[in-house]
Amino acid sequence: MSIGSTQATSRPLPDLSVAELRAWMQSNGFNGVHAPRVVRSLLATKEPENRADFLWPEKLNARLMAAFAPESTAVVQRQVSADGTTKLLLRLHDQRSVESVLMHDYRGDRAAGCISSQAGCAMGCDFCATTQTGFERNLTSGEIIEQFRHLRREARAADRVLRTLVFMGMGEPMLNLKNVLAAIERIADPRLGAFGWRQITISTVGIVPGIDELREANLGVQLAISLHAPDDATRADLLPLGRRFSVNEVLAAADRHQAASGRITTIQYCLLAGVNDSPAQARDLARLLAGRRMHVNLLRYNPAGISLRGRIYEPSSPARTEAFLSELRAHGTVAHLRRARGQDIDAACGQLRKRQAAQSSSA
Ligand code: SF4
């Protein structure tokens, strides 16, 4: 059975929860006690067809291989940056595609993974390449887990350990929260031993009911808010969702999540030249966060071409970026500048997929 095949003729094994697998085993005459071992093996990226790696009966393995596809996604393109950032374009079983990214940590043995929750995105953030091709569909929990597996393989091939996972790729995780949480529950289940809750971050553009649902799920994962502006007018101009939820409403939801989970919220702020990068805006942001234990992560913008609204955004200059950071810190805000990564490849989220789609349609 070919792992590389994207033609899933049956449900892929990574899509099943432990409970579903146990029920299938029991109804097919096997002992359900093997279910966690099978899922643990999948999360460890050991392929069930490698007989030496599994600890369940050969007969069960043969039935599993006959009943389920081993995987439903395939890496169809792989870009590697000079800084080690590796961007994967994954083909899904229905020929749609998503991106996953492995980023090397400055510590030589670690890496972070960035995964997608949807194919395309409906949120319409004006500076984003992903949304330019619209929303296609939610990813299944299995497709999310398969991204984790692909990234773990990439990390191992680079002699690194995948230490953190962020839902910051294509799509808005809060709009596919059921499948995102189902995937996280397996990846971070202590009995399955792949990852811990704190190693996982869900990033949202600020969907308040989703943040509250995440809090109620009580998983203890980290939350990141893509704020990108300290005031409602600038934010709504960049992010259509800003017209639905005000900055104060979004931060209040983050406060609730933080109070319940004890996890410090990260505020993502992508600096766009002449749009949201003035010293006054830095002071407004610092004022907004005063009294809150939140960290600001300043992001360098990776140009994504002409925006949905026909604009061309540029990254803030190094001097302007430094001034913004200094202003935040001078006003007591904990802030960091995230290192630019993958500048020599299609670094912006959705850019590789967009390029691939354009090449296919002109072929
Ligand atoms: S930035 Fe995120 S939420 Fe906004 S359009 Fe892009 S993928 Fe969607």
Coordinates of N, CA and C in Angstrom, one line a residue, residues 21 24 36 41 45 61 123 142 164 219 223 233 259 280 308-309 317 320 341 344:
L21 N -11.4 3.4 16.8 CA -10.6 2.3 16.5 C -10.9 1.1 17.4
W24 N -14.1 -0.4 16.3 CA -13.9 -1.2 15.0 C -13.3 -2.5 15.4
P36 N -5.0 2.0 21.5 CA -4.1 3.1 21.8 C -2.7 2.8 21.2
S41 N 1.5 4.5 17.7 CA 2.5 4.3 16.6 C 2.3 5.3 15.5
T45 N 5.0 8.4 14.0 CA 5.3 8.3 12.5 C 5.9 7.0 12.1
N61 N -3.1 -6.4 12.0 CA -2.4 -5.5 11.1 C -2.9 -5.7 9.7
M123 N -11.7 34.3 5.8 CA -11.7 35.5 6.6 C -11.4 36.8 5.9
G142 N -7.9 13.8 10.8 CA -6.9 13.0 10.3 C -5.9 13.8 9.4
T164 N 7.3 22.2 19.2 CA 6.1 23.0 19.3 C 5.3 23.0 18.0
L219 N -8.4 22.4 27.6 CA -7.3 21.5 27.2 C -5.9 22.0 27.7
L223 N -2.9 30.1 23.6 CA -3.7 30.9 22.7 C -2.9 32.1 22.1
A233 N -10.7 50.9 14.0 CA -10.8 51.3 12.6 C -9.7 50.7 11.8
A259 N -7.3 33.4 32.3 CA -7.7 33.2 33.7 C -8.0 31.8 33.9
A280 N 3.0 56.1 17.7 CA 1.7 56.3 18.4 C 0.9 55.1 18.5
L308 N -6.6 41.6 -1.8 CA -8.0 41.4 -2.2 C -8.6 42.8 -2.6
R309 N -8.2 43.8 -1.9 CA -8.7 45.2 -2.1 C -7.8 46.0 -3.0
S317 N 10.2 49.0 7.7 CA 11.6 49.1 7.6 C 12.3 48.6 8.9
R320 N 12.0 51.4 11.5 CA 10.6 51.6 12.0 C 10.2 50.4 13.0
R341 N 11.8 34.4 8.6 CA 12.3 33.0 8.1 C 11.8 32.8 6.7
D344 N 13.9 33.4 1.3 CA 14.3 33.0 -0.1 C 13.3 31.9 -0.7

